[in-house]
Amino acid sequence: PTIPSKRFTAKGGGVGMKGTVAALAASPVDANGGSIVAAGTWSRWIGLYDVHRSDKVISNWALPRPDELDGASGGQGVIQVRWSPCGRYLVINERHASGIVVYDIRGVGQLLCTLRGRNAPTQQKMTLDVFSGDPYAQTPSFEVWTGTHDGGVVVWEGVGSQAGVVEPSWDWKGHDAPVGSTALHSSGSVVATCSGGWGFGESPGAQATFEESSVKVWSIGG
């Protein structure tokens, strides 16, 4: 349970994480064999649970309002939570959001940065992927990859080493429809993108049409 009781008028008497749980992710297993489960809700709440050691919540909190994030995120409900490969950072992906928020969970335990620059003015689910950064860097970091509503792919490098608002490192136009999914191969040299979405004509009463639906595989670098 994410609240003490459903019998209270305010659902749990104002205590606990509210809303339908729409996203779950387990952190990488630590040296003791433990893992933290992160949960996100449609009502913009995040909860952390250590199911290996306790049935109690570690922490839960409401995400900042859009006006608290320098206009970088619309924020209309969590659709995905992803841990960084090192297990220190939690990436939170929301629908209808132009930004992605990153929390430092095992360090300072608070909002680290907002990744700005994703064009996503839609309720369509647009997922992201993460990839390990330079293992020899002085400050451990990772990469975040995601699609955009206008058919692009956006990449942020060095995530974890920067605070505040972070702009994209690079991007490219890969499709003529919203890119709903982006996935990297473990080698880091190949990425797959998937596009598709409903469109509407400009005339009154125009029928909905399904835009380009395709999967593309790209060679990165080299």
Short mmCIF file of C-alpha atoms in Angstrom, two decimals:
data_model
loop_
_atom_site.label_atom_id
_atom_site.label_comp_id
_atom_site.label_asym_id
_atom_site.label_seq_id
_atom_site.Cartn_x
_atom_site.Cartn_y
_atom_site.Cartn_z
CA PRO A 1 0.00 0.00 0.00
CA THR A 2 1.21 3.53 -0.82
CA ILE A 3 -1.06 5.15 1.80
CA PRO A 4 -1.91 4.00 5.35
CA SER A 5 -5.61 3.50 4.66
CA LYS A 6 -8.14 4.04 1.89
CA ARG A 7 -10.92 4.62 4.43
CA PHE A 8 -9.91 8.17 5.26
CA THR A 9 -11.74 10.89 3.35
CA ALA A 10 -8.44 12.30 2.10
CA LYS A 11 -7.17 8.81 1.18
CA GLY A 12 -4.67 7.99 3.85
CA GLY A 13 -5.40 11.08 5.91
CA GLY A 14 -3.02 13.16 3.82
CA VAL A 15 -0.11 10.73 4.32
CA GLY A 16 1.69 8.76 1.62
CA MET A 17 1.87 8.71 -2.16
CA LYS A 18 -1.35 9.58 -3.99
CA GLY A 19 -2.63 8.53 -7.40
CA THR A 20 -2.53 5.61 -9.80
CA VAL A 21 0.94 4.03 -10.02
CA ALA A 22 1.86 4.23 -13.69
CA ALA A 23 5.62 3.56 -13.68
CA LEU A 24 8.01 1.24 -11.81
CA ALA A 25 11.76 0.66 -11.97
CA ALA A 26 14.27 -1.26 -9.83
CA SER A 27 17.73 0.19 -9.24
CA PRO A 28 20.86 -1.85 -10.07
CA VAL A 29 21.58 -4.43 -7.37
CA ASP A 30 24.05 -3.15 -4.78
CA ALA A 31 26.93 -4.97 -3.11
CA ASN A 32 24.58 -6.42 -0.49
CA GLY A 33 22.17 -7.77 -3.06
CA GLY A 34 19.58 -5.07 -2.42
CA SER A 35 17.67 -2.87 -4.83
CA ILE A 36 15.39 0.14 -4.48
CA VAL A 37 12.09 0.20 -6.36
CA ALA A 38 10.94 3.62 -7.63
CA ALA A 39 7.26 4.24 -8.37
CA GLY A 40 5.65 7.18 -10.16
CA THR A 41 1.99 8.17 -10.34
CA TRP A 42 -0.30 10.01 -12.73
CA SER A 43 -0.76 12.62 -10.02
CA ARG A 44 2.98 13.44 -10.07
CA TRP A 45 4.12 11.63 -6.95
CA ILE A 46 7.30 9.56 -6.53
CA GLY A 47 7.85 6.79 -3.96
CA LEU A 48 10.92 4.73 -3.09
CA TYR A 49 10.66 1.23 -1.60
CA ASP A 50 13.30 -1.23 -0.38
CA VAL A 51 11.33 -4.44 -0.76
CA HIS A 52 14.29 -6.60 0.27
CA ARG A 53 14.52 -5.11 3.76
CA SER A 54 11.14 -3.63 4.65
CA ASP A 55 7.54 -3.28 3.55
CA LYS A 56 7.63 0.41 4.50
CA VAL A 57 8.27 3.33 2.18
CA ILE A 58 11.76 4.88 2.21
CA SER A 59 10.60 8.22 0.91
CA ASN A 60 7.87 9.82 -1.17
CA TRP A 61 7.37 13.32 -2.52
CA ALA A 62 5.40 15.38 -5.03
CA LEU A 63 7.22 16.64 -8.11
CA PRO A 64 7.81 20.40 -8.43
CA ARG A 65 5.22 22.51 -10.20
CA PRO A 66 6.04 23.48 -13.81
CA ASP A 67 6.67 27.08 -12.76
CA GLU A 68 9.36 25.83 -10.37
CA LEU A 69 11.36 24.24 -13.19
CA ASP A 70 12.24 27.31 -15.30
CA GLY A 71 9.42 26.45 -17.72
CA ALA A 72 11.26 23.31 -18.78
CA SER A 73 8.57 20.77 -17.99
CA GLY A 74 4.83 20.62 -18.55
CA GLY A 75 4.40 17.83 -16.04
CA GLN A 76 1.00 16.13 -16.41
CA GLY A 77 1.73 12.74 -14.87
CA VAL A 78 4.63 10.31 -14.61
CA ILE A 79 4.82 7.73 -17.40
CA GLN A 80 8.33 6.37 -16.81
CA VAL A 81 11.02 6.22 -14.13
CA ARG A 82 14.55 5.06 -14.98
CA TRP A 83 17.62 4.62 -12.81
CA SER A 84 21.03 5.69 -14.04
CA PRO A 85 23.38 2.77 -14.75
CA CYS A 86 25.26 3.56 -11.52
CA GLY A 87 22.06 3.50 -9.45
CA ARG A 88 22.62 6.94 -7.92
CA TYR A 89 20.28 9.05 -10.07
CA LEU A 90 16.57 8.70 -10.84
CA VAL A 91 15.25 10.03 -14.17
CA ILE A 92 11.55 10.94 -14.23
CA ASN A 93 9.68 11.16 -17.51
CA GLU A 94 6.24 12.83 -17.67
CA ARG A 95 3.61 13.16 -20.37
CA HIS A 96 3.09 16.51 -22.06
CA ALA A 97 6.49 17.68 -20.78
CA SER A 98 9.25 19.61 -22.53
CA GLY A 99 11.75 18.61 -19.88
CA ILE A 100 12.91 15.57 -17.91
CA VAL A 101 13.82 15.83 -14.23
CA VAL A 102 16.74 14.03 -12.57
CA TYR A 103 17.07 13.39 -8.83
CA ASP A 104 20.26 12.54 -6.94
CA ILE A 105 18.86 9.74 -4.79
CA ARG A 106 21.91 8.30 -3.06
CA GLY A 107 23.86 11.54 -2.84
CA VAL A 108 22.16 14.74 -1.73
CA GLY A 109 18.70 13.20 -2.09
CA GLN A 110 17.12 16.06 -4.01
CA LEU A 111 16.43 17.46 -7.46
CA LEU A 112 19.70 17.68 -9.39
CA CYS A 113 18.75 19.04 -12.80
CA THR A 114 16.12 19.44 -15.50
CA LEU A 115 16.93 18.23 -19.01
CA ARG A 116 15.38 20.84 -21.26
CA GLY A 117 14.74 20.81 -25.00
CA ARG A 118 12.37 17.94 -25.73
CA ASN A 119 9.44 18.96 -27.92
CA ALA A 120 6.55 16.90 -26.54
CA PRO A 121 3.24 18.86 -26.46
CA THR A 122 1.19 15.67 -26.42
CA GLN A 123 -0.45 13.09 -24.17
CA GLN A 124 1.21 10.36 -26.23
CA LYS A 125 3.63 8.22 -24.24
CA MET A 126 7.20 9.05 -25.24
CA THR A 127 9.76 6.90 -23.45
CA LEU A 128 13.49 7.42 -22.90
CA ASP A 129 16.61 5.30 -22.50
CA VAL A 130 19.81 5.75 -20.50
CA PHE A 131 23.41 4.77 -21.23
CA SER A 132 26.62 4.79 -19.21
CA GLY A 133 28.91 7.77 -19.67
CA ASP A 134 32.70 7.85 -19.79
CA PRO A 135 33.91 5.39 -17.10
CA TYR A 136 37.21 7.27 -16.82
CA ALA A 137 35.66 10.68 -16.19
CA GLN A 138 36.42 12.39 -12.89
CA THR A 139 32.70 12.76 -12.16
CA PRO A 140 30.52 9.71 -12.98
CA SER A 141 27.78 10.57 -15.46
CA PHE A 142 25.45 9.01 -18.01
CA GLU A 143 23.47 9.81 -21.15
CA VAL A 144 19.71 10.23 -21.68
CA TRP A 145 18.12 9.60 -25.09
CA THR A 146 14.52 10.32 -26.05
CA GLY A 147 12.31 11.14 -29.02
CA THR A 148 10.34 14.30 -29.79
CA HIS A 149 6.87 15.05 -31.11
CA ASP A 150 8.22 16.39 -34.41
CA GLY A 151 10.20 13.25 -35.29
CA GLY A 152 13.53 14.08 -33.70
CA VAL A 153 15.83 12.37 -31.23
CA VAL A 154 17.45 14.38 -28.41
CA VAL A 155 20.55 13.37 -26.43
CA TRP A 156 21.92 14.78 -23.17
CA GLU A 157 25.47 13.78 -22.24
CA GLY A 158 27.19 14.21 -18.90
CA VAL A 159 23.97 13.87 -16.91
CA GLY A 160 24.85 13.71 -13.23
CA SER A 161 27.78 16.08 -13.55
CA GLN A 162 25.66 19.20 -14.08
CA ALA A 163 23.08 20.95 -11.91
CA GLY A 164 20.20 23.28 -12.82
CA VAL A 165 18.83 23.43 -16.36
CA VAL A 166 20.76 21.31 -18.88
CA GLU A 167 20.43 21.83 -22.63
CA PRO A 168 20.71 18.95 -25.17
CA SER A 169 24.17 17.89 -26.28
CA TRP A 170 22.98 17.04 -29.79
CA ASP A 171 19.94 15.90 -31.76
CA TRP A 172 18.83 14.81 -35.19
CA LYS A 173 15.68 14.47 -37.28
CA GLY A 174 14.95 10.78 -37.79
CA HIS A 175 11.22 10.49 -38.59
CA ASP A 176 8.22 12.40 -39.90
CA ALA A 177 6.02 11.45 -36.93
CA PRO A 178 6.38 11.46 -33.14
CA VAL A 179 9.21 9.23 -31.88
CA GLY A 180 7.57 7.31 -29.06
CA SER A 181 10.46 5.02 -28.16
CA THR A 182 14.26 5.10 -28.25
CA ALA A 183 16.47 2.16 -27.26
CA LEU A 184 20.25 1.80 -27.24
CA HIS A 185 22.23 -1.39 -27.73
CA SER A 186 24.52 -2.29 -24.83
CA SER A 187 27.52 -1.50 -27.06
CA GLY A 188 26.42 2.13 -27.34
CA SER A 189 27.05 2.12 -31.09
CA VAL A 190 23.52 1.23 -32.27
CA VAL A 191 20.19 2.86 -31.44
CA ALA A 192 16.66 1.93 -32.51
CA THR A 193 13.86 4.48 -32.84
CA CYS A 194 10.14 3.86 -33.27
CA SER A 195 7.67 6.42 -34.61
CA GLY A 196 3.92 6.75 -35.05
CA GLY A 197 1.01 8.96 -34.08
CA TRP A 198 -2.46 10.17 -34.93
CA GLY A 199 -2.90 13.32 -37.00
CA PHE A 200 -5.92 15.47 -37.92
CA GLY A 201 -6.65 17.44 -41.04
CA GLU A 202 -7.06 21.21 -40.92
CA SER A 203 -10.64 21.28 -42.22
CA PRO A 204 -13.60 21.02 -39.78
CA GLY A 205 -14.70 17.45 -39.21
CA ALA A 206 -11.59 15.99 -40.81
CA GLN A 207 -10.97 12.32 -40.07
CA ALA A 208 -8.05 11.25 -37.91
CA THR A 209 -5.19 9.66 -39.82
CA PHE A 210 -2.29 7.57 -38.55
CA GLU A 211 1.01 9.20 -39.36
CA GLU A 212 4.19 7.40 -40.39
CA SER A 213 4.75 4.20 -38.40
CA SER A 214 8.26 2.84 -38.63
CA VAL A 215 11.23 1.41 -36.78
CA LYS A 216 14.72 2.56 -37.74
CA VAL A 217 18.11 1.29 -36.58
CA TRP A 218 21.00 3.75 -36.54
CA SER A 219 24.77 3.39 -36.31
CA ILE A 220 26.20 5.86 -33.80
CA GLY A 221 29.72 7.26 -33.99
CA GLY A 222 32.55 5.22 -35.38
#
